[in-house]
Coordinates of N, CA and C in Angstrom, one line a residue:
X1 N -18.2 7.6 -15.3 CA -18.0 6.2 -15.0 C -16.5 5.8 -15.0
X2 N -15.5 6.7 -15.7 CA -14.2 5.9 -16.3 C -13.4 6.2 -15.1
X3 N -13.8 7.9 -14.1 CA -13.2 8.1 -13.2 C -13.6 7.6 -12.1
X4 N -15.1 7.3 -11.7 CA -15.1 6.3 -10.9 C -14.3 5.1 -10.6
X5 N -14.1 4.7 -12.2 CA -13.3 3.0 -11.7 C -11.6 3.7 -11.2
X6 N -11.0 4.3 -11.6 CA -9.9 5.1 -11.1 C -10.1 5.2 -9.9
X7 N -11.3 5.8 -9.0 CA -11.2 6.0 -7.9 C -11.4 4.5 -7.0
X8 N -12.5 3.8 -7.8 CA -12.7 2.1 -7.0 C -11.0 1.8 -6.8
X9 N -9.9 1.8 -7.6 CA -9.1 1.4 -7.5 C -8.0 1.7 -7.0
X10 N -8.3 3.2 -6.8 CA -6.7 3.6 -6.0 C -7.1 3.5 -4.3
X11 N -8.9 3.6 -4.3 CA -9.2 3.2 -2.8 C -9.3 1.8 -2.2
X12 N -8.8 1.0 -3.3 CA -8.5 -0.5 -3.1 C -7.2 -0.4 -2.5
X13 N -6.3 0.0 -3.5 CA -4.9 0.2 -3.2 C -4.9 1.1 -2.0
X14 N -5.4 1.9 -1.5 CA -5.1 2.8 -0.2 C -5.5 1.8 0.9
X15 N -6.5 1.5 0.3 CA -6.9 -0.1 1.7 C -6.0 -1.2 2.0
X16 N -5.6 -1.4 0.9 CA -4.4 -2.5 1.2 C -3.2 -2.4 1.3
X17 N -2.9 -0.8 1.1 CA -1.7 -0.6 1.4 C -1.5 0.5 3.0
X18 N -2.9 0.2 3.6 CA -2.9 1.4 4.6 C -2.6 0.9 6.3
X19 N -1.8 0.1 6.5 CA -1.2 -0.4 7.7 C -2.3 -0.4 8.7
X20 N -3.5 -1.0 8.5 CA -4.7 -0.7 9.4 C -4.6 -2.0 9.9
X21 N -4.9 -3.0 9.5 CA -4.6 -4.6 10.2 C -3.8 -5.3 11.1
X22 N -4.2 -6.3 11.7 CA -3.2 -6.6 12.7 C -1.8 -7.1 12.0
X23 N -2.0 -7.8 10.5 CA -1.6 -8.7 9.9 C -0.5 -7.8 9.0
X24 N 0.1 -6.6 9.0 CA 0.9 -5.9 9.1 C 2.0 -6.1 9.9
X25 N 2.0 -6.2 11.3 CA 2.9 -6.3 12.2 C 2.8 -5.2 13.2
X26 N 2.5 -4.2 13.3 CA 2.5 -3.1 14.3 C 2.1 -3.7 15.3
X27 N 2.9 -3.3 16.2 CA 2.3 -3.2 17.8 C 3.6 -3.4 18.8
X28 N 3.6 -3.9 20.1 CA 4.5 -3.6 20.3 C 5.3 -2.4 20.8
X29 N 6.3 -2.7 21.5 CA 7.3 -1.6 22.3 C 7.3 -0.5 20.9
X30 N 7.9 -0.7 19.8 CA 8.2 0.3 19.2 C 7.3 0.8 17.6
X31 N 6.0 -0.1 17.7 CA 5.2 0.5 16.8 C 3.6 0.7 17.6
X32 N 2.6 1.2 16.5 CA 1.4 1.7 17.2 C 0.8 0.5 16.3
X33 N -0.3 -0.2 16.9 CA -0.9 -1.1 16.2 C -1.8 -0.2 15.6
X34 N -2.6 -0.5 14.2 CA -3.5 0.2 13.4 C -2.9 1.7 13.2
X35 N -1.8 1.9 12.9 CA -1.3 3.2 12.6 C -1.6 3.1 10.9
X36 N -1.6 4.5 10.3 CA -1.8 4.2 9.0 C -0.8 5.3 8.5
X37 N 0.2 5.2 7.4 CA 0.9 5.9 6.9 C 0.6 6.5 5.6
X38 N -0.1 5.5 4.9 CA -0.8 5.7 3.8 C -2.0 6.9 3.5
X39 N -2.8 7.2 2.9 CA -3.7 8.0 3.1 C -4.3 7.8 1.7
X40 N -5.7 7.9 1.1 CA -5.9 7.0 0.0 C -5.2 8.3 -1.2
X41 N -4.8 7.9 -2.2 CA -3.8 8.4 -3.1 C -2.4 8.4 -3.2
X42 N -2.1 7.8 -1.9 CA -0.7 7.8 -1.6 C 0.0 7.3 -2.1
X43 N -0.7 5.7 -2.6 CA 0.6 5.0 -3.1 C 0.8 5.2 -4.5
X44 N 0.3 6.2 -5.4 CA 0.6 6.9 -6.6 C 1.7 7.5 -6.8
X45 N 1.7 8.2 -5.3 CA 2.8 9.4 -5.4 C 4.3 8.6 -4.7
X46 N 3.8 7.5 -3.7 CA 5.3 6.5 -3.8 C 5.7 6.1 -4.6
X47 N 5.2 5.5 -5.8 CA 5.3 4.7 -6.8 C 5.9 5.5 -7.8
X48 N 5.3 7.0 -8.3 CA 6.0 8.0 -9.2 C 7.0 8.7 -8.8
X49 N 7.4 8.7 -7.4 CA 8.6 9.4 -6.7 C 9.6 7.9 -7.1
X50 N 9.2 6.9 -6.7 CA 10.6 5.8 -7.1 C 10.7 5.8 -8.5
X51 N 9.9 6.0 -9.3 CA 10.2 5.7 -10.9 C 10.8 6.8 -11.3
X52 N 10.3 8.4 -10.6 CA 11.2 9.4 -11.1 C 12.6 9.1 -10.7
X53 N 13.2 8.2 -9.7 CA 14.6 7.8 -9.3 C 15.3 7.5 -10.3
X54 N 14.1 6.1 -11.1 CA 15.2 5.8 -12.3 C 13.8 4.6 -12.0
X55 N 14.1 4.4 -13.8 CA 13.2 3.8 -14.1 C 13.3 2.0 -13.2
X56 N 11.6 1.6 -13.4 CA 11.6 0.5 -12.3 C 10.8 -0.5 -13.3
X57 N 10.9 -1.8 -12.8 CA 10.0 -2.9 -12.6 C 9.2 -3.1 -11.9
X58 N 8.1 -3.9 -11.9 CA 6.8 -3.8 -11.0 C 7.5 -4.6 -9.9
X59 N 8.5 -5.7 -9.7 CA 9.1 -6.1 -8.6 C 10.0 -5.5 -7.8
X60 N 10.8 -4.2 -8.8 CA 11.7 -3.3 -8.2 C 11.1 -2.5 -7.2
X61 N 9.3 -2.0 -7.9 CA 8.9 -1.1 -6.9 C 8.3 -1.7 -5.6
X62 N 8.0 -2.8 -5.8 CA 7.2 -3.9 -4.3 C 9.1 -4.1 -3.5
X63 N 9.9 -4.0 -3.9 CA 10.9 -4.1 -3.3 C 11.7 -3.1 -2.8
X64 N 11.8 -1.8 -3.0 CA 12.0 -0.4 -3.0 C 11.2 -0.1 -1.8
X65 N 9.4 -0.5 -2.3 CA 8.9 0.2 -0.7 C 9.1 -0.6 0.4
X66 N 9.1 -1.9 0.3 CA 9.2 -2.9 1.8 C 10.5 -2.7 2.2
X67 N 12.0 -2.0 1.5 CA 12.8 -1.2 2.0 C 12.9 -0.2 2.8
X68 N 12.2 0.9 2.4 CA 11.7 2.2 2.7 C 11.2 1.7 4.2
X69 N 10.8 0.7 4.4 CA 9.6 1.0 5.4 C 10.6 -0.4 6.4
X70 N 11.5 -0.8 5.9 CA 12.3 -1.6 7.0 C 12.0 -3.1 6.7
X71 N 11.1 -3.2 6.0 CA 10.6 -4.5 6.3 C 9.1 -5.1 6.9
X72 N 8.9 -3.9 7.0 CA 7.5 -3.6 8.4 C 5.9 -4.2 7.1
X73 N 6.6 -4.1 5.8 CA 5.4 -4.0 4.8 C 6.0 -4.4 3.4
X74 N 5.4 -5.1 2.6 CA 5.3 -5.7 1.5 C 4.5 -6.1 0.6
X75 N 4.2 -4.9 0.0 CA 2.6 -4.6 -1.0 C 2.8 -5.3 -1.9
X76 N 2.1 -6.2 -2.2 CA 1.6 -7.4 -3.1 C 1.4 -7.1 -4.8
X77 N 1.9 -7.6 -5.4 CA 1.1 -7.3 -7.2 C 0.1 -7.1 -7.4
X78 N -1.4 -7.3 -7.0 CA -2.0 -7.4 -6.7 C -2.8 -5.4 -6.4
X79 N -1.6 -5.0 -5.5 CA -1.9 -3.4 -5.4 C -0.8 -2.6 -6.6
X80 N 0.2 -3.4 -6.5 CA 1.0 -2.3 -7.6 C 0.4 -2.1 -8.9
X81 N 0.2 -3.6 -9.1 CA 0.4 -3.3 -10.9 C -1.1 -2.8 -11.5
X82 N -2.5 -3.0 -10.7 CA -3.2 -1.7 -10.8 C -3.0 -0.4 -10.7
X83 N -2.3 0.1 -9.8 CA -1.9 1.3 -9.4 C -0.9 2.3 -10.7
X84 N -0.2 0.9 -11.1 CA 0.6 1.6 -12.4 C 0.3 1.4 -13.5
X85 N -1.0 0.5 -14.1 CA -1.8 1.0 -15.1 C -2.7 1.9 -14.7
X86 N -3.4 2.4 -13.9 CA -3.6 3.9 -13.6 C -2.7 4.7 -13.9
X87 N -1.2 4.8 -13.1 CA -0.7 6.1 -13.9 C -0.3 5.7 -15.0
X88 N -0.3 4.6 -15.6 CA -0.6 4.6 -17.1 C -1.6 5.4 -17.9
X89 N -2.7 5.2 -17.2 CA -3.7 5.7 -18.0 C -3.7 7.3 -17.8
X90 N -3.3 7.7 -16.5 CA -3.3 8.9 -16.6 C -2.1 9.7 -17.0
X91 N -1.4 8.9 -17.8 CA 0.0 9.8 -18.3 C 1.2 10.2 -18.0
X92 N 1.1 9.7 -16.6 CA 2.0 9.8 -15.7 C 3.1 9.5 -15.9
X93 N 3.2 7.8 -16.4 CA 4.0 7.2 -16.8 C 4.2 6.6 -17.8
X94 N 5.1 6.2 -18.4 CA 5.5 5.7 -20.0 C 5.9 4.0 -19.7
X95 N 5.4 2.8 -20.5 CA 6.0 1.9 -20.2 C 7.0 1.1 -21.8
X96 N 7.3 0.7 -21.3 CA 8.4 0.0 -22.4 C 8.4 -1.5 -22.2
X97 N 8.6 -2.6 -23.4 CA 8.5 -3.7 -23.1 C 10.0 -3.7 -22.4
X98 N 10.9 -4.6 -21.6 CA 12.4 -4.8 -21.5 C 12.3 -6.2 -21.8
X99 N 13.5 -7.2 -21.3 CA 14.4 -8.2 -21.5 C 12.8 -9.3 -20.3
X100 N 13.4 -10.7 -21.2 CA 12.0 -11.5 -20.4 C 10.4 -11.1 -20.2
X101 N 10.1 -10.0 -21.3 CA 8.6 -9.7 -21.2 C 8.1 -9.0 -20.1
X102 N 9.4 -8.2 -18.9 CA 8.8 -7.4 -17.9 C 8.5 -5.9 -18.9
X103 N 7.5 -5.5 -18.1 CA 7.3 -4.0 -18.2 C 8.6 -2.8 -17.6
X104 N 9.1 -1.8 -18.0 CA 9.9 -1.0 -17.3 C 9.4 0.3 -17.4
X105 N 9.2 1.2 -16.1 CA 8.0 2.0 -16.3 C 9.0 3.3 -16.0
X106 N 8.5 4.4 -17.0 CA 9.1 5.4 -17.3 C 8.5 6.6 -16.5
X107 N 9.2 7.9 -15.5 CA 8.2 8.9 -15.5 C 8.3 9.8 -16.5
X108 N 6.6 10.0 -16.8 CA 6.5 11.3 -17.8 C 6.2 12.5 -17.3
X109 N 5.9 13.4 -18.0 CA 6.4 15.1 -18.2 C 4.9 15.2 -16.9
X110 N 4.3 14.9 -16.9 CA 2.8 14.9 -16.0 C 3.3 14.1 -15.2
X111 N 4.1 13.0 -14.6 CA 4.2 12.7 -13.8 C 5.1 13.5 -13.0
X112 N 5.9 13.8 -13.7 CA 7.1 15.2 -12.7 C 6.1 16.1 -12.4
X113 N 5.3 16.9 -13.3 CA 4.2 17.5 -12.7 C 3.7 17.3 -11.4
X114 N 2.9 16.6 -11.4 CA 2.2 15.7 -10.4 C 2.7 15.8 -9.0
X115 N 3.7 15.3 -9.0 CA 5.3 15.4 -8.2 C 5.5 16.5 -7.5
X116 N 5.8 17.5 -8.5 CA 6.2 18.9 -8.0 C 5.4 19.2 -7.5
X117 N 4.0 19.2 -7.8 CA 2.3 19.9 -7.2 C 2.2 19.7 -6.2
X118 N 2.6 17.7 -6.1 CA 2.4 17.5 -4.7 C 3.8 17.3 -3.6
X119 N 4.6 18.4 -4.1 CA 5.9 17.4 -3.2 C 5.9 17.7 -1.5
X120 N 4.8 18.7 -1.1 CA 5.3 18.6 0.3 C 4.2 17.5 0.9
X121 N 3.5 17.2 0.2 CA 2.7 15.9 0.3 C 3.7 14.3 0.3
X122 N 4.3 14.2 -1.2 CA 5.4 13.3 -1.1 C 6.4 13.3 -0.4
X123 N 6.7 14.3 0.3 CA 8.1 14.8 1.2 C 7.3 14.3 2.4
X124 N 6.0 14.5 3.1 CA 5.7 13.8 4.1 C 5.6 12.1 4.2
X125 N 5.0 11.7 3.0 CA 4.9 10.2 3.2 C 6.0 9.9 3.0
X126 N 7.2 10.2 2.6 CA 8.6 9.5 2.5 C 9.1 9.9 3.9
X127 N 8.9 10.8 4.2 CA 8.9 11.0 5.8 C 8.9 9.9 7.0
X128 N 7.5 9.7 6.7 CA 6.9 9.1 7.5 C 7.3 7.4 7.1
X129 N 7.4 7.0 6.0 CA 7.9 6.0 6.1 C 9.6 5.5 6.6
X130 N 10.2 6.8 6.6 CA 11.2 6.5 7.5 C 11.3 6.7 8.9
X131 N 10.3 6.8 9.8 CA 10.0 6.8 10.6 C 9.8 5.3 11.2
X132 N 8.9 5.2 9.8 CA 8.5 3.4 10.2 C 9.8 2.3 10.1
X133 N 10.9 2.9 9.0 CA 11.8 2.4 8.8 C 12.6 2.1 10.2
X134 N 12.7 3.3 10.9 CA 13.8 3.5 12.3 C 12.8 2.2 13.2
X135 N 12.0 2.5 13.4 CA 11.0 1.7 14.3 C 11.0 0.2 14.1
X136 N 10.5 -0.4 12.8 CA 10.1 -1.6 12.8 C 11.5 -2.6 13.1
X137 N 10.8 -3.7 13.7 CA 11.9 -4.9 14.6 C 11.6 -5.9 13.8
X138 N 10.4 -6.2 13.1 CA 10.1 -7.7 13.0 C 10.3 -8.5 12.0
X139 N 10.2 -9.6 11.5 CA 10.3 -10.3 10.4 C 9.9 -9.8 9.2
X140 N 10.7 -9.8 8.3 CA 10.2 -9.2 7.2 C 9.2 -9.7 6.7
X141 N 7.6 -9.1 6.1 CA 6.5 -9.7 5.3 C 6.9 -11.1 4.2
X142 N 8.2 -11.1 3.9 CA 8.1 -11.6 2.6 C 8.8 -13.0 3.4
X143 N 9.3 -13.4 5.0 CA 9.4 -14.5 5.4 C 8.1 -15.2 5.7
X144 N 7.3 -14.3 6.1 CA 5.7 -15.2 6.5 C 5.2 -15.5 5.3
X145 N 5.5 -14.6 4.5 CA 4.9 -15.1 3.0 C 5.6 -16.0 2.6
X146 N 6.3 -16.5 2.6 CA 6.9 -17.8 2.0 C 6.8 -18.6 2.9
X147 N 6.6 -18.8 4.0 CA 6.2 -19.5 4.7 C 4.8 -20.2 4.6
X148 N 3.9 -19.2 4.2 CA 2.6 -19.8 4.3 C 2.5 -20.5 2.8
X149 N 3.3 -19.8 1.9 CA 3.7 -20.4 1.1 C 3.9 -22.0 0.8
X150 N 5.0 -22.5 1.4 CA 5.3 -23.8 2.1 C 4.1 -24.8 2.5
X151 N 3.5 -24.1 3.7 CA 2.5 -24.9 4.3 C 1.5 -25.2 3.2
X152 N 0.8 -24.2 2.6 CA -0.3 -24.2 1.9 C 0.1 -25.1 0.8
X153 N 1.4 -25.4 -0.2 CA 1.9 -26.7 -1.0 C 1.5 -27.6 -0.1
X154 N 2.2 -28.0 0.9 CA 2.4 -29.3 1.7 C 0.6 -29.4 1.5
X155 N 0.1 -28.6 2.6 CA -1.1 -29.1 3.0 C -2.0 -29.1 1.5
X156 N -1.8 -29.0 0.1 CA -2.8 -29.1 -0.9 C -2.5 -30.5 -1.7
X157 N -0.9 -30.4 -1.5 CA -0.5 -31.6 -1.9 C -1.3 -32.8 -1.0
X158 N -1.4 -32.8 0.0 CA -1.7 -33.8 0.8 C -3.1 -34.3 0.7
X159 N -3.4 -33.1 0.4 CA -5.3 -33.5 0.0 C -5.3 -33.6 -1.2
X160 N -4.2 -34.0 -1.8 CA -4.3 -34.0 -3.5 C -4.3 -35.3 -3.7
X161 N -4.7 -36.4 -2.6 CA -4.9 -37.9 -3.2 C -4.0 -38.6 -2.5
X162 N -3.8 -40.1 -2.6 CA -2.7 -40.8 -1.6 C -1.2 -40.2 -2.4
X163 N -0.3 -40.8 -1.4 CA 1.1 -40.0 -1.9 C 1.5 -41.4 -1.4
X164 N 2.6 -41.9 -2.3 CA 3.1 -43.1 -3.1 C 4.7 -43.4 -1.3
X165 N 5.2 -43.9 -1.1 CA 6.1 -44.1 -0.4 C 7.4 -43.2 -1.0
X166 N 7.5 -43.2 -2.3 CA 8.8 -42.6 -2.9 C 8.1 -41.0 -2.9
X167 N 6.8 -40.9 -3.5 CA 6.6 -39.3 -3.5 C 7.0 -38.9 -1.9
X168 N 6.4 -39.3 -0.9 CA 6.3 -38.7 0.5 C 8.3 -38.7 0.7
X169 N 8.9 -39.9 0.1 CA 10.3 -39.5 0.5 C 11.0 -37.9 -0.5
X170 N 10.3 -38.0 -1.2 CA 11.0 -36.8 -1.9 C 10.3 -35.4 -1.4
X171 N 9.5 -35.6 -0.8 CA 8.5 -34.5 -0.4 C 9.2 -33.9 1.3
X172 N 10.0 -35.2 2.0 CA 10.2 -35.0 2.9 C 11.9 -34.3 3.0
X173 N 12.1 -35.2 1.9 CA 13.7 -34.3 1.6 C 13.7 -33.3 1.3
X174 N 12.5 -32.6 0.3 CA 12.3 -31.4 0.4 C 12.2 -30.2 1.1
X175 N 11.5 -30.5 2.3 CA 11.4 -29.7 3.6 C 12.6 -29.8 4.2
X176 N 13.4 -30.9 4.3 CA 14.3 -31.0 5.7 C 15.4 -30.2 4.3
X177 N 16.0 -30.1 3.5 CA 17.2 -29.8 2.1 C 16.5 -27.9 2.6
X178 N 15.3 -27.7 3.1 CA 14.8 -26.3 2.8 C 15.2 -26.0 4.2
X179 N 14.8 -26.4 5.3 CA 15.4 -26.1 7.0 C 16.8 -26.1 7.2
X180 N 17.4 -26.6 6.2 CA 18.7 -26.6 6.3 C 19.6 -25.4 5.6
X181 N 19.0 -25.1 4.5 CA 19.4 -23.8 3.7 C 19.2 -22.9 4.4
X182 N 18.1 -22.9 5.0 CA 17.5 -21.7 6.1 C 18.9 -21.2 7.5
X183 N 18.6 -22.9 7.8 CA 19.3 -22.8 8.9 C 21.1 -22.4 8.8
X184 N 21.1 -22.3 7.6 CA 23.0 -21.9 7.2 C 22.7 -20.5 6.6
X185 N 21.6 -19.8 6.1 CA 21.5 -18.5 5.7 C 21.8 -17.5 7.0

């Protein structure tokens, strides 16, 4: 049963991190729509190849791979930080509390293991993610996400009851103070 949930989870994480959806971005002159880079287990051995770099934060590593990959992808908390209490559990990795209550995750003597056993495995998906790196053109994941971001406030706020003449003015200054920051970045 215990390795079952291990497996429920890293095939969670292989699904969400497996560039199969439209909602990824592929397609296009220079990508394949529904290409998948990933393969289920994969993102274990991304994850323990960047911490063997030097130790990481759970936002270091969601930021490391949507590097890696150009921009093209940006794996959610959601898939990481399961993934690395897995290799928590499996010994892979050491965590330590750091500064503001993050986690900073260490690789252990089984995760260099791991590593070596699999490196022409890991030597392909870092491969291949620089492949995707050369290729991708589009907006980085983490602009639509704050974007929908945005809308989804406005529009909850709005259904959140009447909005007063002074609230709607400060609500308004808020979007046009944010189009403007944008528009000078």
């Amino acid at each position: 049963m215990h390795r079952h949930f291990h497996t429920h989870r890293e095939a969670h994480a292989a699904r969400e991190f497996g560039f199969h959806s439209h909602r990824h971005g592929f397609g296009g002159r220079h990508g394949r729509r529904g290409e998948r880079v990933f393969d289920q287990g994969d993102l274990r051995f991304v994850i323990l190849k960047l911490i063997s770099e030097s130790p990481r934060h759970g936002y270091e590593i969601i930021k490391a791979i949507e590097d890696a990959v150009g921009g093209a992808y940006s794996p959610s908390p959601g898939v990481i930080y399961p993934t690395l209490t897995l290799l928590e559990e499996l010994g892979y990795v050491t965590v330590e509390a750091a500064e503001g209550g993050k986690k900073l995750y260490r690789i252990a003597e089984a995760g260099e293991a791991a590593l070596a056993e699999k490196k022409s495995v890991v030597d392909g998906i870092f491969h291949r993610m620089a492949e995707i790196n050369e290729r991708f053109e589009g907006p980085s994941p983490r602009i639509a996400r704050a974007m929908q971001n945005l809308g989804a406030a406005i529009a909850l706020r709005m259904r959140g009851g009447p909005v007063s003449a002074e609230q709607l003015d400060v609500l308004v200054t808020a979007i046009d103070e944010a189009a403007k920051r944008v528009e000078k970045a």
